[in-house]
Coordinates of C-alpha atoms and ligand atoms in Angstrom, one line a residue:
M9 CA -29.8 -75.4 59.8
N10 CA -32.8 -77.1 58.2
A11 CA -35.0 -79.0 60.5
L12 CA -34.2 -82.3 58.9
A13 CA -30.5 -81.7 59.1
A14 CA -30.9 -80.7 62.7
T15 CA -32.9 -83.6 63.7
N16 CA -30.6 -86.0 62.1
R17 CA -27.7 -84.5 63.8
N18 CA -29.1 -85.0 67.3
F19 CA -30.0 -88.6 66.4
Q20 CA -26.5 -89.3 65.2
L21 CA -25.0 -87.8 68.3
A22 CA -27.3 -90.2 70.4
A23 CA -26.6 -93.4 68.1
R24 CA -22.9 -92.6 68.8
I25 CA -23.5 -92.5 72.6
L26 CA -25.3 -95.8 72.4
G27 CA -22.8 -97.4 70.2
L28 CA -25.5 -98.4 67.3
D29 CA -24.1 -100.2 64.4
S30 CA -24.1 -98.4 61.1
K31 CA -26.7 -100.6 59.5
L32 CA -29.2 -100.1 62.2
H33 CA -28.4 -96.6 62.5
K34 CA -29.4 -96.2 58.8
S35 CA -32.5 -98.2 58.9
L36 CA -33.7 -96.1 61.9
L37 CA -33.0 -92.8 59.8
I38 CA -34.9 -93.8 56.7
P39 CA -38.8 -93.1 56.9
F40 CA -40.8 -95.9 56.6
R41 CA -43.3 -94.3 54.1
E42 CA -43.5 -90.9 52.7
I43 CA -46.8 -89.7 51.4
K44 CA -47.2 -86.5 49.1
V45 CA -50.7 -85.8 47.6
E46 CA -52.2 -82.9 45.6
C47 CA -55.2 -81.2 47.4
T48 CA -57.4 -79.4 44.7
V49 CA -60.6 -77.8 46.0
P50 CA -63.0 -75.2 44.9
R51 CA -62.9 -71.8 47.0
D52 CA -66.0 -70.1 48.1
D53 CA -65.9 -67.9 45.1
G54 CA -66.0 -70.7 42.7
S55 CA -62.2 -70.6 41.6
F56 CA -59.9 -73.6 42.3
V57 CA -56.8 -73.7 44.5
S58 CA -54.3 -76.6 44.9
Y59 CA -52.1 -77.4 48.0
I60 CA -49.6 -80.1 48.6
G61 CA -50.2 -82.4 51.6
F62 CA -47.8 -84.6 53.3
R63 CA -47.9 -87.6 55.6
I64 CA -44.5 -88.9 56.6
Q65 CA -44.7 -92.4 58.4
H66 CA -41.3 -92.5 60.1
D67 CA -41.2 -95.6 62.2
N68 CA -43.7 -98.3 63.4
A69 CA -41.2 -100.9 65.3
R70 CA -43.0 -100.1 68.6
G71 CA -46.7 -99.8 67.5
P72 CA -49.0 -97.7 65.1
M73 CA -47.5 -94.5 63.8
K74 CA -48.8 -91.3 65.8
G75 CA -48.4 -87.6 65.3
G76 CA -50.1 -84.4 64.5
I77 CA -51.2 -82.8 61.1
R78 CA -50.0 -79.0 60.5
Y79 CA -51.5 -76.4 58.4
H80 CA -49.1 -73.7 57.6
P81 CA -47.6 -72.0 54.6
E82 CA -44.2 -73.1 55.5
V83 CA -44.9 -76.8 55.5
D84 CA -42.3 -78.6 53.5
P85 CA -41.3 -82.3 53.1
D86 CA -38.0 -81.9 55.0
E87 CA -39.7 -80.3 58.0
V88 CA -42.5 -82.8 58.1
N89 CA -39.7 -85.6 57.8
A90 CA -38.2 -84.0 60.9
L91 CA -41.2 -83.6 62.9
A92 CA -42.1 -87.3 62.1
Q93 CA -38.7 -88.6 63.2
L94 CA -39.2 -86.5 66.4
M95 CA -42.5 -88.3 66.9
T96 CA -40.7 -91.8 66.9
W97 CA -38.3 -90.7 69.6
K98 CA -41.0 -88.8 71.6
T99 CA -43.4 -91.8 71.9
A100 CA -40.6 -93.9 73.0
V101 CA -39.5 -91.4 75.7
A102 CA -42.9 -91.3 76.9
N103 CA -43.1 -95.2 76.8
L104 CA -46.3 -95.1 74.6
P105 CA -46.9 -98.2 72.3
Y106 CA -46.5 -96.2 69.2
G107 CA -44.2 -95.1 66.3
G108 CA -44.0 -91.8 64.8
A109 CA -45.6 -89.8 61.9
K110 CA -46.5 -86.3 61.0
G111 CA -48.5 -84.6 58.2
G112 CA -48.9 -81.2 57.0
I113 CA -50.5 -79.0 54.3
G114 CA -48.7 -76.0 52.7
C115 CA -51.5 -73.6 53.3
N116 CA -52.4 -70.6 55.3
P117 CA -55.4 -71.6 57.6
R118 CA -55.7 -67.9 58.4
E119 CA -56.8 -67.1 54.7
L120 CA -59.3 -69.9 54.2
T121 CA -62.9 -69.9 55.3
V122 CA -64.1 -72.6 57.5
S123 CA -65.9 -74.2 54.5
E124 CA -62.7 -74.1 52.4
L125 CA -60.7 -75.6 55.3
E126 CA -63.2 -78.4 55.5
R127 CA -63.0 -79.1 51.9
V128 CA -59.2 -79.2 51.9
T129 CA -59.4 -81.6 55.0
R130 CA -61.7 -84.0 53.4
V131 CA -60.0 -84.1 49.9
F132 CA -56.5 -84.7 52.0
T133 CA -58.3 -87.5 53.9
Q134 CA -59.8 -89.0 50.7
K135 CA -56.3 -89.2 49.4
I136 CA -54.6 -90.8 52.4
H137 CA -57.4 -92.8 54.1
D138 CA -56.2 -96.4 53.1
L139 CA -52.6 -95.5 54.6
I140 CA -53.9 -94.4 58.0
G141 CA -55.9 -96.2 60.5
I142 CA -56.4 -97.3 64.1
H143 CA -53.5 -99.7 64.3
R144 CA -51.6 -98.2 61.4
D145 CA -51.3 -94.4 61.8
V146 CA -53.4 -92.1 63.8
P147 CA -53.4 -88.3 63.2
A148 CA -54.0 -85.6 65.8
P149 CA -53.8 -81.8 65.8
D150 CA -50.8 -79.7 65.4
M151 CA -50.2 -75.9 64.3
G152 CA -53.0 -74.4 62.4
T153 CA -55.4 -77.6 63.1
N154 CA -57.8 -78.4 66.0
S155 CA -60.7 -80.7 67.0
Q156 CA -62.8 -79.6 64.1
T157 CA -60.2 -80.7 61.7
M158 CA -60.1 -84.0 63.5
A159 CA -63.8 -84.3 63.3
W160 CA -63.8 -84.0 59.6
I161 CA -60.9 -86.4 59.2
L162 CA -63.0 -88.8 61.4
D163 CA -66.1 -88.3 59.4
E164 CA -64.5 -88.7 55.9
Y165 CA -62.4 -91.6 56.9
S166 CA -65.6 -93.3 58.3
K167 CA -67.4 -93.0 54.8
F168 CA -64.7 -95.6 53.6
H169 CA -64.0 -97.8 56.7
G170 CA -67.1 -97.5 59.0
Y171 CA -67.5 -95.4 62.0
S172 CA -63.9 -95.4 63.4
P173 CA -63.3 -92.8 66.3
A174 CA -60.0 -94.1 67.3
V175 CA -58.6 -93.2 63.8
V176 CA -57.8 -89.6 65.1
T177 CA -57.1 -88.2 68.5
G178 CA -57.7 -84.6 69.7
K179 CA -61.4 -85.0 68.6
P180 CA -64.4 -83.0 70.0
I181 CA -65.4 -84.8 73.2
E182 CA -69.0 -85.4 71.5
L183 CA -67.2 -87.5 69.0
G184 CA -65.1 -89.6 71.5
G185 CA -62.4 -87.0 72.3
S186 CA -60.8 -87.3 75.7
L187 CA -61.5 -84.9 78.6
G188 CA -58.2 -83.1 79.2
R189 CA -56.6 -83.6 75.6
E190 CA -56.9 -80.0 74.7
A191 CA -55.1 -78.7 77.5
A192 CA -52.7 -81.7 77.8
T193 CA -49.7 -80.3 76.0
G194 CA -49.6 -77.2 78.1
L195 CA -50.2 -78.9 81.1
G196 CA -47.5 -81.4 80.3
V197 CA -45.1 -78.6 79.6
V198 CA -46.0 -77.3 83.3
F199 CA -45.5 -80.6 84.7
A200 CA -42.2 -80.9 83.1
T201 CA -41.3 -77.3 84.1
E202 CA -42.0 -78.2 87.6
F203 CA -39.9 -81.4 87.6
L204 CA -37.0 -79.5 86.1
L205 CA -37.2 -76.5 88.4
D206 CA -37.4 -78.9 91.4
E207 CA -34.0 -80.3 90.7
Y208 CA -32.7 -76.6 91.3
G209 CA -34.6 -76.1 94.6
M210 CA -37.0 -73.8 92.5
S211 CA -40.7 -73.8 91.7
I212 CA -43.0 -72.0 89.4
A213 CA -44.3 -69.5 91.8
N214 CA -42.7 -65.9 91.5
M215 CA -40.5 -66.9 88.6
K216 CA -40.8 -64.7 85.3
F217 CA -41.8 -66.5 82.1
A218 CA -41.6 -65.2 78.6
I219 CA -43.7 -67.3 76.1
Q220 CA -43.8 -67.3 72.4
G221 CA -47.1 -68.3 70.9
F222 CA -50.4 -68.2 72.3
G223 CA -52.2 -70.7 70.5
N224 CA -53.3 -74.4 71.9
V225 CA -50.1 -74.9 73.7
G226 CA -49.0 -71.5 74.7
S227 CA -52.2 -70.6 76.2
W228 CA -52.8 -73.5 78.2
A229 CA -49.2 -73.3 79.4
A230 CA -49.6 -69.6 80.2
S231 CA -52.7 -70.5 82.1
F232 CA -51.4 -73.1 84.2
I233 CA -48.2 -71.0 85.2
H234 CA -50.4 -68.1 86.1
Q235 CA -52.6 -70.3 88.2
K236 CA -49.5 -71.6 90.1
G237 CA -48.3 -68.0 91.0
G238 CA -45.6 -67.7 88.0
K239 CA -45.3 -64.3 86.3
V240 CA -45.6 -64.4 82.6
V241 CA -43.9 -61.1 81.7
A242 CA -44.0 -61.2 78.0
V243 CA -46.0 -63.3 75.6
S244 CA -46.5 -63.1 71.7
D245 CA -48.7 -64.7 68.9
I246 CA -48.3 -64.0 65.2
T247 CA -50.2 -60.6 65.4
G248 CA -48.4 -59.1 68.3
A249 CA -46.5 -59.2 71.5
V250 CA -47.1 -57.7 75.2
K251 CA -44.9 -57.3 78.1
N252 CA -45.5 -56.4 81.7
P253 CA -42.9 -56.7 84.3
N254 CA -45.4 -57.3 87.1
G255 CA -46.8 -60.3 85.2
I256 CA -49.7 -60.2 82.6
D257 CA -53.1 -60.9 83.6
I258 CA -53.5 -64.1 81.7
P259 CA -57.3 -64.7 82.3
A260 CA -57.8 -61.2 81.0
L261 CA -55.7 -61.8 77.8
L262 CA -57.5 -65.1 77.0
K263 CA -60.7 -62.9 77.2
H264 CA -59.3 -60.2 74.9
K265 CA -58.0 -63.0 72.4
E266 CA -61.5 -64.5 72.3
K267 CA -63.0 -61.2 71.3
A268 CA -60.1 -59.9 69.0
Y269 CA -58.8 -63.3 67.8
S270 CA -55.2 -61.8 68.5
L271 CA -53.0 -60.3 71.2
K272 CA -52.8 -57.1 69.4
D273 CA -54.1 -54.0 71.2
F274 CA -54.3 -56.0 74.5
E275 CA -54.4 -53.0 77.2
G276 CA -52.7 -55.0 80.2
G277 CA -49.2 -54.1 79.1
D278 CA -47.0 -52.6 76.5
A279 CA -46.7 -53.6 73.0
M280 CA -43.3 -55.0 71.9
D281 CA -41.5 -56.5 68.8
L282 CA -42.5 -60.0 68.1
N283 CA -39.0 -61.6 68.1
D284 CA -38.1 -59.4 71.4
V285 CA -39.9 -62.2 73.5
L286 CA -37.2 -64.7 72.8
V287 CA -34.6 -62.4 74.3
H288 CA -36.8 -60.7 77.0
E289 CA -35.6 -60.6 80.6
C290 CA -37.0 -63.5 82.3
D291 CA -36.1 -66.8 84.2
V292 CA -37.9 -69.3 81.9
L293 CA -38.3 -69.0 78.2
I294 CA -41.1 -71.2 76.4
P295 CA -41.1 -71.3 72.8
C296 CA -44.7 -72.5 71.7
A297 CA -44.9 -71.6 68.1
L298 CA -42.6 -72.4 65.1
G299 CA -39.2 -74.4 64.9
G300 CA -35.7 -73.0 64.4
V301 CA -36.6 -69.8 66.5
L302 CA -33.6 -70.0 68.5
N303 CA -30.7 -69.7 66.3
K304 CA -27.1 -68.4 65.9
E305 CA -28.5 -64.8 65.3
N306 CA -30.2 -64.5 68.7
A307 CA -29.0 -67.4 71.0
A308 CA -26.4 -65.1 72.7
D309 CA -28.9 -62.6 73.7
V310 CA -31.2 -65.0 75.5
K311 CA -31.5 -63.8 79.1
A312 CA -33.5 -67.0 80.4
K313 CA -31.6 -69.6 82.6
F314 CA -34.3 -72.3 81.5
I315 CA -35.6 -73.2 78.2
I316 CA -38.8 -75.3 77.9
E317 CA -39.2 -76.5 74.3
A318 CA -42.9 -76.6 74.2
A319 CA -42.5 -76.2 70.2
N320 CA -41.0 -78.8 68.0
H321 CA -37.3 -78.3 67.4
P322 CA -37.4 -74.5 68.4
T323 CA -33.6 -74.6 69.0
D324 CA -31.3 -75.4 66.4
P325 CA -27.9 -77.0 67.0
E326 CA -25.8 -74.0 66.7
A327 CA -28.0 -72.2 69.4
D328 CA -28.0 -75.2 71.5
E329 CA -24.1 -75.0 71.6
I330 CA -24.2 -71.2 72.3
L331 CA -26.8 -71.6 74.8
S332 CA -24.9 -74.5 76.5
R333 CA -21.8 -72.4 76.8
K334 CA -23.8 -69.7 78.6
G335 CA -25.0 -72.4 81.2
V336 CA -28.8 -72.2 79.8
I337 CA -30.6 -75.4 80.7
I338 CA -32.7 -76.7 77.9
L339 CA -35.6 -79.2 78.6
P340 CA -35.9 -80.8 75.0
D341 CA -39.1 -81.0 72.9
I342 CA -39.4 -84.9 72.8
Y343 CA -39.9 -84.7 76.4
A344 CA -41.2 -81.4 77.3
N345 CA -44.2 -81.4 74.8
S346 CA -45.1 -85.1 75.1
G347 CA -48.1 -84.3 77.3
G348 CA -50.2 -84.0 74.2
V349 CA -49.4 -87.3 72.5
T350 CA -49.6 -89.1 76.0
V351 CA -53.3 -87.9 76.4
S352 CA -53.8 -88.7 72.7
Y353 CA -52.8 -92.2 73.8
F354 CA -55.2 -92.2 76.6
E355 CA -57.9 -91.0 74.1
W356 CA -57.2 -93.9 71.7
V357 CA -57.3 -96.5 74.6
Q358 CA -60.7 -95.1 75.7
N359 CA -62.0 -95.2 72.2
I360 CA -60.9 -98.9 71.8
Q361 CA -62.4 -99.8 75.2
G362 CA -65.4 -97.9 74.5
F363 CA -65.1 -96.3 78.1
M364 CA -64.5 -92.8 79.1
W365 CA -62.2 -91.6 81.8
E366 CA -62.8 -88.7 84.4
E367 CA -60.5 -85.6 83.6
E368 CA -59.0 -86.2 87.0
K369 CA -57.8 -89.7 86.2
V370 CA -56.4 -88.3 82.7
N371 CA -54.3 -85.4 84.5
Y372 CA -53.2 -88.0 87.2
E373 CA -51.9 -90.4 84.7
L374 CA -50.4 -87.6 82.5
K375 CA -48.3 -86.4 85.5
R376 CA -47.2 -90.0 86.3
Y377 CA -46.1 -90.5 82.7
M378 CA -44.3 -87.4 82.7
K379 CA -42.7 -88.1 85.9
R380 CA -41.5 -91.6 84.8
A381 CA -40.1 -90.1 81.6
F382 CA -38.2 -87.4 83.4
S383 CA -36.4 -90.0 85.7
D384 CA -35.7 -92.3 82.8
I385 CA -34.1 -89.3 81.0
K386 CA -32.2 -88.3 84.1
A387 CA -30.8 -91.8 84.5
M388 CA -29.6 -91.8 80.8
C389 CA -27.9 -88.4 81.4
H390 CA -26.3 -90.0 84.4
T391 CA -25.1 -93.2 82.7
H392 CA -23.9 -91.2 79.6
N393 CA -22.9 -88.2 81.1
C394 CA -24.6 -86.0 78.7
N395 CA -27.3 -83.0 78.6
L396 CA -31.0 -83.3 78.9
R397 CA -31.3 -83.3 75.0
M398 CA -29.0 -86.1 74.5
G399 CA -30.5 -88.1 77.6
A400 CA -33.9 -87.8 75.9
F401 CA -32.7 -88.8 72.4
A402 CA -30.5 -91.8 73.8
L403 CA -33.5 -92.9 75.6
G404 CA -36.0 -92.8 72.8
V405 CA -33.4 -94.2 70.0
N406 CA -32.4 -97.1 72.4
K407 CA -36.1 -98.1 72.8
V408 CA -36.8 -98.1 69.1
A409 CA -33.3 -99.7 68.3
R410 CA -34.2 -102.6 70.7
A411 CA -37.6 -103.0 69.2
T412 CA -36.3 -103.1 65.7
V413 CA -33.9 -105.9 66.7
L414 CA -36.3 -107.8 68.4
R415 CA -38.7 -107.8 65.4
G416 CA -35.8 -109.1 63.2
W417 CA -35.8 -106.0 61.2
E418 CA -32.1 -105.4 61.0
A419 CA -30.8 -105.2 57.6
Ligands
LIG501 N1 -51.1 -79.1 69.6 C1 -50.3 -80.0 70.3 O1 -51.0 -80.8 71.1 C2 -49.0 -80.0 70.1 C3 -48.1 -79.1 69.5 N2 -46.8 -79.1 69.7 C4 -46.1 -78.0 69.0 O2 -46.2 -76.7 69.7 C5 -46.0 -75.7 68.9 C6 -47.4 -74.9 68.7 O3 -48.6 -75.6 68.4 P1 -50.1 -75.3 68.7 O4 -50.2 -74.5 69.7 O5 -51.0 -76.7 68.6 O6 -50.3 -74.6 67.4 P2 -51.5 -73.3 67.3 O7 -51.8 -73.2 65.7 O8 -52.6 -73.5 68.2 O9 -50.7 -72.0 67.8 C7 -49.4 -71.4 67.3 C8 -49.3 -70.1 67.8 O10 -48.1 -69.5 67.4 C9 -48.2 -68.2 66.9 N3 -47.1 -67.8 66.2 C10 -46.9 -68.3 64.9 N4 -45.8 -67.7 64.3 C11 -45.4 -66.9 65.3 C12 -44.2 -66.0 65.4 N5 -43.3 -65.8 64.5 N6 -44.1 -65.5 66.5 C13 -44.9 -65.4 67.5 N7 -46.2 -66.4 67.6 C14 -46.2 -67.1 66.3 C15 -49.7 -68.2 66.4 O11 -50.1 -66.8 66.2 C16 -50.3 -69.2 67.6 O12 -50.7 -68.3 68.5 C17 -45.7 -76.3 67.4 O13 -44.3 -76.4 67.4 C18 -46.5 -77.7 67.8 O14 -45.6 -78.6 66.8 C19 -46.2 -80.2 70.2 C20 -46.7 -81.1 70.8 C21 -48.2 -81.3 70.9
LIG502 O1 -51.3 -86.0 69.9 C1 -50.5 -86.5 68.9 O2 -50.8 -87.7 68.6 C2 -49.4 -85.7 68.3 C3 -49.0 -84.5 68.9 C4 -47.9 -84.0 68.0 O3 -48.2 -83.9 66.7 C5 -46.7 -83.8 68.6 O4 -46.4 -84.2 69.9 O5 -45.8 -83.0 68.1

C-alpha cells in the first residue's frame, strides 16, 4: 500500500476511536502547504542536472512545523506527504510545541560529489527560504542528509535573513548543534525498547536483535544495544548484510564501516541476503531504513516477537494485520523514533536561549520525555482498548484536534 494511503488509514482509525467529527477530520488530513521546486545545478563536469525538491508543511496548530529533509531516489510527493503527516502526530505524542513537515529531493546522494550535494542543497534552500523559518518551519536531517547538509541550509538561509542557527536542527556542534543530537534517534529507540520490554519483565541484555539499516539511526541503536549486553545477530545496509548467531562485534563493524563506507566484506560474521534480515531468527527486529519494508509478502515469515519501528512507516497496514494475528508486538514509529525530533527541540530551545546544555542533561531530558510519552500511549491503549499504534495515533491526533478547535480553525 502506498505510504500516504497507509498513513491516512491509521489516521482514520484513530479519528474513529476519538469520535472526531467529519469536518475536523478532513481539515486535519489536508496539508497546510505543499511546495514543489525544480533544483537545477551544474555537475562537476560542467553538465547540468535537475532534481525535484519537496517540502510538505502538514500542520501548524501546535507550533512551528518540524521535520527532516530526505535525499533519496525514491522520494515522491505522496511519500513526503505521509512523512509530514507522521511528523504532526509524532511531535504531539512527544508533547513538543511543534507541528509537522517533511522535505525531500529525488536524488541519489551516493552518486553525487560533496560539491554537487552542496550546490543542490543551496539551490533548494534559495527556493524555499521564505517559507521556512525559526517560528515557521524548522528542517532537520533524515535519510541521505546529515549535519553538513544542515550547515549549508543554515548558511544559505542566513544570506537572506541574517545569521539564524535555529532555522535548522541536527547542525554541527560548531554552528550551534546540540550535544547528543546525532545519537538521539538511536538512543531514543533504545530507551523505548527498554520501556516496552520492561512491561514483559524482559531487558535488552542477552536478547537477540536484527537491525535493517546501519546509517545514523541503525548504527547508534546497534551501539547502545551492544553496550547494554544485547546481541545484534543480523544487520544490513544497502551494500550488504551480515549475521552472527553469537552477536556481531558492533565496535568492530563501526570501524570497518568507517574505512570501507559499507558493511560488505566485514569478516566478523557470514554474509547474508539483504532482505533476509527482516525475517531472521531474533527476539527484536528494528527496521532503520526505508518505509514499507514489512508487507504482505514477508510479514508471515517474521520471527521476532517485538518490532521497534525506528524507520518511518516500515510496516504497511496489511503486514500490521498479519503480525498482530501472530502476536507480534509493534512499537510504532511516531513514538519509537521520536528521540531525534525531541533532541532537535532541545537544540532549537538552546539556540533561542543562546545557551548550551551538557550532553548529560540532553540525555536525561530525552529519557524523561520518552518515558512520559510511553505512559501517555499506554493510558490511551487502556482507555480505548487498542494496540500501541492506535494508542499513539489517538494520543497525537487528539492533541492536534484540541489545538485546532481552541484556535478556532474548525471549518
Ligand atoms: N536521522 C534521524 O534523526 C531520524 C531518522 N528517522 C528514520 O530512520 C530511518 C533511517 O534514517 P537515517 O538513519 O537518518 O538514514 P541514513 O541515510 O543515515 O541511513 C540509512 C541506512 O539505511 C540503509 N539502507 C537503505 N536501503 C536499504 C535496504 N534496502 N536494505 C538495507 N539497508 C538499507 C543505508 O545503507 C543506510 O545504512 C528513515 O526511515 C528515517 O526517516 C526517524 C527519525 C529521526
Ligand atoms: O529532528 C527533526 O526535526 C525531525 C526528525 C525526523 O525527520 C523524523 O522524526 O522523522
